[in-house]
Short mmCIF file of N, CA and C in Angstrom, two decimals:
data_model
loop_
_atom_site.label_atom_id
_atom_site.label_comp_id
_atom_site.label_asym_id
_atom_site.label_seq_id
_atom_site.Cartn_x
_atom_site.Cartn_y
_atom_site.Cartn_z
N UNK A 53 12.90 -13.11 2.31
CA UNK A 53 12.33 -13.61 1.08
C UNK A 53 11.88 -15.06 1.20
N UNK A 54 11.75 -15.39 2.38
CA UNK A 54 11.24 -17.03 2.48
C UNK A 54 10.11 -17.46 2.60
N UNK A 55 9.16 -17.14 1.95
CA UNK A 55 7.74 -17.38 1.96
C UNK A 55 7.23 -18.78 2.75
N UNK A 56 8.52 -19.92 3.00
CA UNK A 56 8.08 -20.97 3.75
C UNK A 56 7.70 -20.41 4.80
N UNK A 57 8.45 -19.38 5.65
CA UNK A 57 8.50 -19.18 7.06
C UNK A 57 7.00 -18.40 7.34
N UNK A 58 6.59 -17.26 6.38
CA UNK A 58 5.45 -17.08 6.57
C UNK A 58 4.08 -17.79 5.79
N UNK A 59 3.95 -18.49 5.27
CA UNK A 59 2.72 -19.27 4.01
C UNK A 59 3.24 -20.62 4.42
N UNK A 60 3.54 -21.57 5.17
CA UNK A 60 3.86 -22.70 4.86
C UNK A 60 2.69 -24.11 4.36
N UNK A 61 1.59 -23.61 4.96
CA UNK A 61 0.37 -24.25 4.18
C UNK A 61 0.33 -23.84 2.40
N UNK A 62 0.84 -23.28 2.38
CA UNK A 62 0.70 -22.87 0.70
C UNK A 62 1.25 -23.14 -0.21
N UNK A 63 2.83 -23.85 0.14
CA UNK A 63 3.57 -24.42 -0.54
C UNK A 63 3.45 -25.52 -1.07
N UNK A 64 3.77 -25.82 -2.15
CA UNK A 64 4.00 -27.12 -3.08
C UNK A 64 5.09 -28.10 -2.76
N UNK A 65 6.18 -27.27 -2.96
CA UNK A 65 7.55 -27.81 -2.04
C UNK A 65 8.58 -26.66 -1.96
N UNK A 66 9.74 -26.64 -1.87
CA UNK A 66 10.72 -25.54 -0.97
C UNK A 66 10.72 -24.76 -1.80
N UNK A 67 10.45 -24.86 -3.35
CA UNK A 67 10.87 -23.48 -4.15
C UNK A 67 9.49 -23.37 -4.89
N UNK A 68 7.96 -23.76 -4.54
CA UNK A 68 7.21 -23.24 -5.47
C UNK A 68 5.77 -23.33 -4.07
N UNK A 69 5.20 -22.21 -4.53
CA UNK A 69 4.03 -21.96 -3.50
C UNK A 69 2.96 -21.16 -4.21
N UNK A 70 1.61 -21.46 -3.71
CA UNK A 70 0.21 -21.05 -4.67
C UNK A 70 0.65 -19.74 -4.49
N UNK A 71 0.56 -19.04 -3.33
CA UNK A 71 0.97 -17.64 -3.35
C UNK A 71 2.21 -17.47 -2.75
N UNK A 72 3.26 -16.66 -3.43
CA UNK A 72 4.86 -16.65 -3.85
C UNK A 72 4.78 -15.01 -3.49
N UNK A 73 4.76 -14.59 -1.96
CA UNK A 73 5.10 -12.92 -1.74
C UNK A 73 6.23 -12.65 -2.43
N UNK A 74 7.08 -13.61 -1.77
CA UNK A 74 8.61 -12.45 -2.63
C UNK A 74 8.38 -12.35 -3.54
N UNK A 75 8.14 -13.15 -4.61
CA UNK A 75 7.73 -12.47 -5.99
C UNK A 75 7.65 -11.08 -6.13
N UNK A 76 6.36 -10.95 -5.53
CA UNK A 76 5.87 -9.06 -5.07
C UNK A 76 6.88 -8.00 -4.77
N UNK A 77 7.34 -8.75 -3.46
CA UNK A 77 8.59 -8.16 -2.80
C UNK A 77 9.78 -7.71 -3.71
N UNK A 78 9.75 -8.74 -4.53
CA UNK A 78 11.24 -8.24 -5.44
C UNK A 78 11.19 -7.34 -6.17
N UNK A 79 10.20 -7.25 -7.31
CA UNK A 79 9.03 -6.80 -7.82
C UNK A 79 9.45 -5.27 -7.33
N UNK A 80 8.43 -5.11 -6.46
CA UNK A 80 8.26 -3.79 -5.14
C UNK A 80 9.90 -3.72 -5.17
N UNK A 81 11.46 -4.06 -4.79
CA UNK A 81 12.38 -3.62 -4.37
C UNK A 81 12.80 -3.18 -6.11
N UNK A 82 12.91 -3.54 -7.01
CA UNK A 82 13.56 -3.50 -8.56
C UNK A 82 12.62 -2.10 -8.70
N UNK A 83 11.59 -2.14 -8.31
CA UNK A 83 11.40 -0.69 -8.92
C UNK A 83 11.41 0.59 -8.26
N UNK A 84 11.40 0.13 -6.90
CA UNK A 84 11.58 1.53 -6.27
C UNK A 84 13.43 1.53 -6.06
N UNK A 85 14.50 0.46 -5.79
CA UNK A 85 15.64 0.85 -5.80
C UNK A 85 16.48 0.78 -7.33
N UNK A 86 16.40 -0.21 -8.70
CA UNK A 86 16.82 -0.46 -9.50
C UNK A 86 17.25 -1.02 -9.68
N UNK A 87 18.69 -1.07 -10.31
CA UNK A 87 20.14 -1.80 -10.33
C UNK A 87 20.30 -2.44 -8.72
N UNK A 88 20.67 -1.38 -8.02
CA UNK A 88 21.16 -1.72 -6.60
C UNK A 88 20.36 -2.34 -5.90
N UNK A 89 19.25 -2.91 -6.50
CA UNK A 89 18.30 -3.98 -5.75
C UNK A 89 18.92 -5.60 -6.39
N UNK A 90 19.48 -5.05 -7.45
CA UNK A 90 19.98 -6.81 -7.78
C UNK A 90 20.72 -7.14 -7.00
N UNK A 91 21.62 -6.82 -6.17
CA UNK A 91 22.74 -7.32 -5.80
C UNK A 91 21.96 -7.86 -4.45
N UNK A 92 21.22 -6.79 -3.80
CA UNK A 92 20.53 -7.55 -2.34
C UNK A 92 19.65 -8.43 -2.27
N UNK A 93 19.06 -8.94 -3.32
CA UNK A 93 18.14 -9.46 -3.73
C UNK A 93 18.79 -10.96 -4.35
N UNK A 94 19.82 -10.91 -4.66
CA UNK A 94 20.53 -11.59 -5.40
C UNK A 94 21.13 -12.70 -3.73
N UNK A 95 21.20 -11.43 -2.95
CA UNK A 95 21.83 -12.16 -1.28
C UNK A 95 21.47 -12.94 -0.81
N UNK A 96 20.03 -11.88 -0.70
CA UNK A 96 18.83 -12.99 -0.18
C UNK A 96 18.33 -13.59 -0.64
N UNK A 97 18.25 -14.10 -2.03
CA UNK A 97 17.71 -15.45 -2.64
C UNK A 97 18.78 -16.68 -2.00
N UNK A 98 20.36 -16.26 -2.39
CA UNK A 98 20.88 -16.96 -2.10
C UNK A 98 20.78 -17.58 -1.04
N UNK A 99 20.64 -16.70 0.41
CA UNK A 99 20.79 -17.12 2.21
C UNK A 99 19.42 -18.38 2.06
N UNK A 100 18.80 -17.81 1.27
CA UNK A 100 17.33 -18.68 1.69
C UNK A 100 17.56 -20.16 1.13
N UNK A 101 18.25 -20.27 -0.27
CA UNK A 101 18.44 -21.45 -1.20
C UNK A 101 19.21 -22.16 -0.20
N UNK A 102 20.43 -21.52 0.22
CA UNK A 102 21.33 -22.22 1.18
C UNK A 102 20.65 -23.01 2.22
N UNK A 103 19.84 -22.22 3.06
CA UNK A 103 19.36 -22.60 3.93
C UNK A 103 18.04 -23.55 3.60
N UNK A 104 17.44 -23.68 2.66
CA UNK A 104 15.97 -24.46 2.55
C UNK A 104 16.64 -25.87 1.49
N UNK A 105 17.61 -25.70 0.49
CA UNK A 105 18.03 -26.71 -0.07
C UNK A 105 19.37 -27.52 0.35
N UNK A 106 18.98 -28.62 1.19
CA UNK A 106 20.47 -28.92 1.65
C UNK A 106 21.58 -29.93 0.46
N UNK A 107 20.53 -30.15 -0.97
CA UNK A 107 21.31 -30.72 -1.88
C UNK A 107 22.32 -29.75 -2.52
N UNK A 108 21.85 -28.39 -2.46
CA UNK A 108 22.46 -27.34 -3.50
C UNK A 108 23.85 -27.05 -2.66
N UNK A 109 24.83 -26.95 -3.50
CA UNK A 109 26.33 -26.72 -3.40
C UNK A 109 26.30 -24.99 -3.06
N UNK A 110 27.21 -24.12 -2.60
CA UNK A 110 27.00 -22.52 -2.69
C UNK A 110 27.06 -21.81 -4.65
N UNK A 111 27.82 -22.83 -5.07
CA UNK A 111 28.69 -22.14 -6.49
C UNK A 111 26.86 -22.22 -6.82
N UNK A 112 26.29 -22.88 -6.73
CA UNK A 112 24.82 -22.98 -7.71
C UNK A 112 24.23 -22.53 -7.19
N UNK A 113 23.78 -22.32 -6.07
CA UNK A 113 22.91 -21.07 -5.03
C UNK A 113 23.38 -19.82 -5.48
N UNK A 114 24.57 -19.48 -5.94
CA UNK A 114 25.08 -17.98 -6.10
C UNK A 114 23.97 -18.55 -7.60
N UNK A 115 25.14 -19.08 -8.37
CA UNK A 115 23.96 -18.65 -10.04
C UNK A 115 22.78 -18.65 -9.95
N UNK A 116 21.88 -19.48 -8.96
CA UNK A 116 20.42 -19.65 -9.22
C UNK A 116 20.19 -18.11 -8.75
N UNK A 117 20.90 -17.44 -7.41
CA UNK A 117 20.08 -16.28 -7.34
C UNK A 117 20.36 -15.05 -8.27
N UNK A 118 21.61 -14.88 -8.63
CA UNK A 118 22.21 -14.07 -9.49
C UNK A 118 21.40 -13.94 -10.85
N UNK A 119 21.15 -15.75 -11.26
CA UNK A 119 20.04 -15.65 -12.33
C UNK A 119 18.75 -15.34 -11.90
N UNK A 120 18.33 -15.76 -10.84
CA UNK A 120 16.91 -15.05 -10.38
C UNK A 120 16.76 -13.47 -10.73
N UNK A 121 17.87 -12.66 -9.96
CA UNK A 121 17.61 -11.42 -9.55
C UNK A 121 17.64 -10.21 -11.32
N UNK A 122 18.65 -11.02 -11.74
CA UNK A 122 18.78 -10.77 -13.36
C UNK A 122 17.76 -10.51 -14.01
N UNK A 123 17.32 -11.90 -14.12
CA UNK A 123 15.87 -12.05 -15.31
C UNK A 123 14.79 -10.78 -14.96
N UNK A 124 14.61 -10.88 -13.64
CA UNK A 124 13.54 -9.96 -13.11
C UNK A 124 13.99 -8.53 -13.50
N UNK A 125 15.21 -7.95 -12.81
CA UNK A 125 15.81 -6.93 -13.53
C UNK A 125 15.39 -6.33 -14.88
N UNK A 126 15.90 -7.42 -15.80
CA UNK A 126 16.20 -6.84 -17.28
C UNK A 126 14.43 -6.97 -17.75
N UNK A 127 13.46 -8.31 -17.49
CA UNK A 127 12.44 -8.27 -17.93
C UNK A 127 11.28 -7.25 -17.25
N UNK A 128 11.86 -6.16 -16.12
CA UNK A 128 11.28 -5.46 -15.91
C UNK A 128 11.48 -4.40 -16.49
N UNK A 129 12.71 -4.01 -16.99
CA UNK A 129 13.21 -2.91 -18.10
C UNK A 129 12.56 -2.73 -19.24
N UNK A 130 12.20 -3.98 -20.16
CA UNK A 130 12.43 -4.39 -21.00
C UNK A 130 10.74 -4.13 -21.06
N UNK A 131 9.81 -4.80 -20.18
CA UNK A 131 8.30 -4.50 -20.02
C UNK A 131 7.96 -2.79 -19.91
N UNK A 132 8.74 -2.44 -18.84
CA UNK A 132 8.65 -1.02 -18.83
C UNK A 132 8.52 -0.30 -19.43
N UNK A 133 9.83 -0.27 -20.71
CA UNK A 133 9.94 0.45 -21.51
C UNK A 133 9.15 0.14 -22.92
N UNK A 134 8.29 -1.08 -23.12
CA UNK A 134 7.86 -1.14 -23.98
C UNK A 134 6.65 -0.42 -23.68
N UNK A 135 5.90 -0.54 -22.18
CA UNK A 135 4.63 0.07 -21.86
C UNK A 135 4.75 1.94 -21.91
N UNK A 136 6.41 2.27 -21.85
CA UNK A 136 6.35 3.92 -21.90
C UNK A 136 6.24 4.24 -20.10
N UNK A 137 6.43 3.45 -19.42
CA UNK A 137 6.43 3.81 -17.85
C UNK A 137 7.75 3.25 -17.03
N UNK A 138 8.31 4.63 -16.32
CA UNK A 138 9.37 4.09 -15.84
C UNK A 138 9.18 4.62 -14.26
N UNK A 139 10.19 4.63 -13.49
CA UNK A 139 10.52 5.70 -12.20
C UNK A 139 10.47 6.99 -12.24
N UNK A 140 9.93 7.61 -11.64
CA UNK A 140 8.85 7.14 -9.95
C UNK A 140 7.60 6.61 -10.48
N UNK A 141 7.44 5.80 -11.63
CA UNK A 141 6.15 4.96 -11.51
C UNK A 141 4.85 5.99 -11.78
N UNK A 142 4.71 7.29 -11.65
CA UNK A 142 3.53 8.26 -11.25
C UNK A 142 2.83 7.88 -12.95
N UNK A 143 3.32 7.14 -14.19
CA UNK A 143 2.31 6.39 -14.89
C UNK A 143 1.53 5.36 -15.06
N UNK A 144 2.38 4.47 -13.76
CA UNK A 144 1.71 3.24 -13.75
C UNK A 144 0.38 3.22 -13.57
N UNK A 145 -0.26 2.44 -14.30
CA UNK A 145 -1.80 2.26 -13.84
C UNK A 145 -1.86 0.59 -13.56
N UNK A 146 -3.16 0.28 -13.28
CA UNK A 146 -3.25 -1.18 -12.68
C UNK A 146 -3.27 -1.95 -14.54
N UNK A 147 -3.59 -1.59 -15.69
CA UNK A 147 -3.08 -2.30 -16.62
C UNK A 147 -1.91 -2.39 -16.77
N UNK A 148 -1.20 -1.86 -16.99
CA UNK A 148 0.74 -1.60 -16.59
C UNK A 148 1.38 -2.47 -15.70
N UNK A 149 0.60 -2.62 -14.25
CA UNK A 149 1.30 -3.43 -13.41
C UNK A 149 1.00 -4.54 -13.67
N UNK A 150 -0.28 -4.91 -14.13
CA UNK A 150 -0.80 -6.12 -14.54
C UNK A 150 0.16 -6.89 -15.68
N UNK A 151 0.82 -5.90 -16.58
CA UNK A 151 1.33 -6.45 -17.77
C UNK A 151 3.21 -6.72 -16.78
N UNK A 152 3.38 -6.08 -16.02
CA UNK A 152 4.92 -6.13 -15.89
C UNK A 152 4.67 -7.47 -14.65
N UNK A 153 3.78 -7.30 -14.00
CA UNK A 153 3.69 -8.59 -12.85
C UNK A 153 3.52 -9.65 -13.55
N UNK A 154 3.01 -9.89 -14.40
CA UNK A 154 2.80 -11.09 -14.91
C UNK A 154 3.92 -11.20 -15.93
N UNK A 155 4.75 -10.71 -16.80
CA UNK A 155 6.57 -10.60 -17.89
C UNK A 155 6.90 -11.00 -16.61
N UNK A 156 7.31 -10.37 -15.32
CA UNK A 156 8.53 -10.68 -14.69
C UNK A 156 7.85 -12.18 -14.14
N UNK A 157 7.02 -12.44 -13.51
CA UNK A 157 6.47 -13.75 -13.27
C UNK A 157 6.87 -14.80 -13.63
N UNK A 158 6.75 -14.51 -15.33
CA UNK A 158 6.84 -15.70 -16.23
C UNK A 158 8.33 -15.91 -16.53
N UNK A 159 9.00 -14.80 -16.19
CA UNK A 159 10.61 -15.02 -16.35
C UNK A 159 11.09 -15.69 -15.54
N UNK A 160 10.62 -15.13 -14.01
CA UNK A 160 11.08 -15.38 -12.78
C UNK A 160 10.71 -16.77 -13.20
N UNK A 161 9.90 -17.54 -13.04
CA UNK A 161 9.50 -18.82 -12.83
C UNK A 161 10.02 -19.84 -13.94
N UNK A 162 10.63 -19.62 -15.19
CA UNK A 162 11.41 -19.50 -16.32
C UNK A 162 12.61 -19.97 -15.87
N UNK A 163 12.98 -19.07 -15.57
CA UNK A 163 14.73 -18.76 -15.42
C UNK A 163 14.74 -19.86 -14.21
N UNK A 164 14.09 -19.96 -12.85
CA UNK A 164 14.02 -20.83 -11.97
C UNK A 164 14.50 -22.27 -12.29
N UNK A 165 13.35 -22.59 -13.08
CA UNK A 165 13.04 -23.96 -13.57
C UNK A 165 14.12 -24.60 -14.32
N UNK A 166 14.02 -23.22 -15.48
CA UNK A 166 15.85 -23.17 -16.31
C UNK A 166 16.70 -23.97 -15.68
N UNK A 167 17.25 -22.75 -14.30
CA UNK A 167 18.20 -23.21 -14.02
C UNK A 167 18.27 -24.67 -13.01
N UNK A 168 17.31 -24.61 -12.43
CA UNK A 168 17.47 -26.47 -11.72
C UNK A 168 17.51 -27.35 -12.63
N UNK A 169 17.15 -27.18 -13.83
CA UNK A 169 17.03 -28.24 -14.55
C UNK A 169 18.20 -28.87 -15.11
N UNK A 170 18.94 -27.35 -15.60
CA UNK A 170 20.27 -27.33 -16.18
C UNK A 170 21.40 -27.73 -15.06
N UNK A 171 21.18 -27.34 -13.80
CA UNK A 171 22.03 -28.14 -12.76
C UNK A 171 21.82 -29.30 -12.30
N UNK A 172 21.01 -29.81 -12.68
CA UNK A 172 20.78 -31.17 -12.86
C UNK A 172 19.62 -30.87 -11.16
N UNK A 173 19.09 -30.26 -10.31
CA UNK A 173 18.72 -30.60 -9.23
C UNK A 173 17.44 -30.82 -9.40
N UNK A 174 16.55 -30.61 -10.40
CA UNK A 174 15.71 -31.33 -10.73
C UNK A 174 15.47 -31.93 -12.30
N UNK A 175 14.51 -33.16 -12.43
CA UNK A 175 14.88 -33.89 -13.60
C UNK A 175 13.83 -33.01 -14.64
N UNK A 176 14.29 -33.00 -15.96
CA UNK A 176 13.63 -32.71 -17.28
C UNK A 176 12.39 -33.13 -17.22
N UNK A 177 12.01 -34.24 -17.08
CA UNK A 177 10.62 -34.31 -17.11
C UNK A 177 9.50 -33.73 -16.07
N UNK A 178 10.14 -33.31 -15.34
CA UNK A 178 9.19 -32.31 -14.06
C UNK A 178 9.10 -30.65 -14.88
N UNK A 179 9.82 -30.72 -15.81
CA UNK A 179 10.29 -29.45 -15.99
C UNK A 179 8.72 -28.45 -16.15
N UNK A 180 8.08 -28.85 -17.11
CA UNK A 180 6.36 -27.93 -17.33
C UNK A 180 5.68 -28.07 -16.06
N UNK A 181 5.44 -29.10 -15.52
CA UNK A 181 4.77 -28.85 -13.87
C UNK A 181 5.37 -28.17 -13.41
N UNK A 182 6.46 -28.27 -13.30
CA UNK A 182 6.77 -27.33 -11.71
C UNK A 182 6.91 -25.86 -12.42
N UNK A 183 7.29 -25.66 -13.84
CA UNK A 183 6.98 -24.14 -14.03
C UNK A 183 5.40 -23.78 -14.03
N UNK A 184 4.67 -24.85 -14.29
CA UNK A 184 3.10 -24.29 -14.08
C UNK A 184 2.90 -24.11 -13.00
N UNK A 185 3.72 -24.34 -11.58
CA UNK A 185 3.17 -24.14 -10.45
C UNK A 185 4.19 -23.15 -10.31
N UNK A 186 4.86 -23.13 -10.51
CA UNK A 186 5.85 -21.55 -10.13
C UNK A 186 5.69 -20.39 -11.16
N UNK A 187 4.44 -20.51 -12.19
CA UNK A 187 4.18 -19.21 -12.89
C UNK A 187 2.99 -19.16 -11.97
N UNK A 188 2.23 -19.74 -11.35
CA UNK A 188 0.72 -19.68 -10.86
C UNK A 188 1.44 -18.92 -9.14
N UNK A 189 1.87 -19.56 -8.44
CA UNK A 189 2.61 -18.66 -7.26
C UNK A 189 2.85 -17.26 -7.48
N UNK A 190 3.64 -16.97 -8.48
CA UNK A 190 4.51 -15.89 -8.68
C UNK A 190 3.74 -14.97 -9.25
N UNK A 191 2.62 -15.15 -10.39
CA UNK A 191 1.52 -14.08 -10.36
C UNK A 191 1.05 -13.78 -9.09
N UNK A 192 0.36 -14.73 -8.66
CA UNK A 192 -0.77 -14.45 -7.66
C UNK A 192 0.37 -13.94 -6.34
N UNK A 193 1.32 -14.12 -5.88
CA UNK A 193 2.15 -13.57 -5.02
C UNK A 193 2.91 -11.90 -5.63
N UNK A 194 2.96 -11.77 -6.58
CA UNK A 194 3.37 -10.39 -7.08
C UNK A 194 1.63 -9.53 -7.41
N UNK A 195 0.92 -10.19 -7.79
CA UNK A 195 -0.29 -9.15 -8.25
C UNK A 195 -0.89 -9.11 -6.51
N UNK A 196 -1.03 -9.58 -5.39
CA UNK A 196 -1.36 -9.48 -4.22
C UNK A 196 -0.54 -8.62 -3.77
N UNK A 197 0.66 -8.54 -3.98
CA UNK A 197 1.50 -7.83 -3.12
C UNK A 197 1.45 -6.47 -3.39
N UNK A 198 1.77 -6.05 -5.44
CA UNK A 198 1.67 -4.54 -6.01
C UNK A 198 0.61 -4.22 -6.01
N UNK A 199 -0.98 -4.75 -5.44
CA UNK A 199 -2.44 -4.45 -5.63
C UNK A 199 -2.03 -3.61 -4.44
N UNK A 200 -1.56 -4.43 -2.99
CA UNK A 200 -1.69 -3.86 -2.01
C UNK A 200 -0.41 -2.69 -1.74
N UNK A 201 0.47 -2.21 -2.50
CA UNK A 201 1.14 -1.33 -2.59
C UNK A 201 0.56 -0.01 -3.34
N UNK A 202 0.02 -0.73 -3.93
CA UNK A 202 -1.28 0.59 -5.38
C UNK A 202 -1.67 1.36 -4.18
N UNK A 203 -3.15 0.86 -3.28
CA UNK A 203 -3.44 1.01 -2.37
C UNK A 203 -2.35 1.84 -1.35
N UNK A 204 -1.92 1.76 -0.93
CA UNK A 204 -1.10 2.21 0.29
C UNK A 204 -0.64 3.46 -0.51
N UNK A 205 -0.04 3.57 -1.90
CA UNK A 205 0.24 4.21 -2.33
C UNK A 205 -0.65 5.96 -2.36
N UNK A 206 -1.70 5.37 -3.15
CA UNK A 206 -3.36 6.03 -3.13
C UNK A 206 -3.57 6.60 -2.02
N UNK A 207 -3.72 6.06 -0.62
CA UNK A 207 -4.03 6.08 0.65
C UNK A 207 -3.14 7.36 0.78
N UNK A 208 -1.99 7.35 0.61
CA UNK A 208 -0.92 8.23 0.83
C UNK A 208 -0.73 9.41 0.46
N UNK A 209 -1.12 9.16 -1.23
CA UNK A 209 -1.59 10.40 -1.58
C UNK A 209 -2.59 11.25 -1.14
N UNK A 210 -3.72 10.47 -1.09
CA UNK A 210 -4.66 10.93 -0.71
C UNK A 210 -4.55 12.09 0.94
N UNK A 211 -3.98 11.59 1.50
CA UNK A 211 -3.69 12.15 3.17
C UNK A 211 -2.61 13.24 2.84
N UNK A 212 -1.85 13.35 1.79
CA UNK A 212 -1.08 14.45 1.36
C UNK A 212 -1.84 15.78 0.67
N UNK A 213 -2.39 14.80 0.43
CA UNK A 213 -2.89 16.05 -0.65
C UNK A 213 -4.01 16.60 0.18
N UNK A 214 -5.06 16.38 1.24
CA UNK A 214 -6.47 16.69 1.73
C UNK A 214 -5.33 17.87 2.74
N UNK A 215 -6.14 18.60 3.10
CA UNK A 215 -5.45 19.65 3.92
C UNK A 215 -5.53 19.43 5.81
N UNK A 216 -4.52 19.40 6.32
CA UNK A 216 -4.34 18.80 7.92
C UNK A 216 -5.75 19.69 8.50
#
C-alpha cells in the first residue's frame, strides 16, 4: 500500500499524492473480501505509517490505520446500500462506482486529516490543504484503479462467455 515506493514523483509529501493507488487498492480489497479486508488493510496501513513516519508513536499508527480502514468500510456500506448495489457487484455500473469512489475518497481523506490533526502530528491550520490534496489523490488514485478493474473485469467476461 505504499504508493511512495511506486509514484514517488507524484507525491506531495509521505501521506498525500496527485495519484493515491491504494486508495483503489483498498477500494478493490473492501469489496471483493468485506469485513475481513479491514483487518489486513488496517496492517498494512499501519507497516507503511510505521515505516514512512518516523514522528508517529505505534499506539497512533494502529488508530490512524484502524481509522483509515473503518471509514472506508462503513462509507462503502453505507454508499452501497443507498445506490441498491452490493456483492458480487454484477449491478455496478460506472455511475455507481463513480458515486462510491468518490463517498469513500472523501472519507478516506477526512478521517486521515481528522486524525493527524487530532494527534497533534499535523497543525490545524494545514488542515483544508492537505485534505484538498488528499481528496484530489484519492479520487484520481481509486477512479484509475476501479476504471481499470471495470475493464479487466469486461475483458473477462467477455473470453467466458465467446465460445473456445
Amino acid at each position: 500500500l505504499n504508493n511512495n515506493l511506486i509514484f514517488p514523483w507524484l507525491n506531495f509529501d509521505d501521506l498525500r499524492n496527485l495519484l493515491f493507488l491504494p486508495a483503489g487498492l483498498k477500494l478493490f480489497l473492501m469489496m471483493l473480501l468485506g469485513w475481513p479486508a479491514v483487518l489486513g488493510i488496517s496492517m498494512g496501513i499501519c507497516a507503511v505509517v510505521l515505516g514512512d513516519l518516523e514522528q508517529i508513536h505505534w499506539a497512533q499508527a494502529i488508530l490512524l490505520s484502524v481509522s483509515l480502514s473503518l471509514s472506508m468500510y462503513f462509507t462503502l456500506q453505507v454508499t452501497a446500500r443507498s445506490l441498491k448495489v452490493s456483492y458480487p457487484w454484477a449491478d455496478l455500473d460506472i455511475r455507481s462506482l463513480s458515486i462510491i469512489a468518490i463517498a469513500v475518497s472523501l472519507a478516506d481523506a477526512l478521517t486521515l486529516q481528522s486524525v493527524l490533526t487530532l494527534l497533534d502530528l499535523e497543525p490545524l491550520v494545514e488542515f483544508w490543504p492537505e485534505l484538498a490534496k488528499g481528496i484530489l489523490g484519492r479520487i484520481a488514485g481509486t477512479m484509475f484503479f476501479m476504471l481499470i478493474s471495470l475493464q479487466i473485469r469486461k475483458h473477462l467476461s467477455s473470453t467466458q462467455d465467446s465460445p473456445a
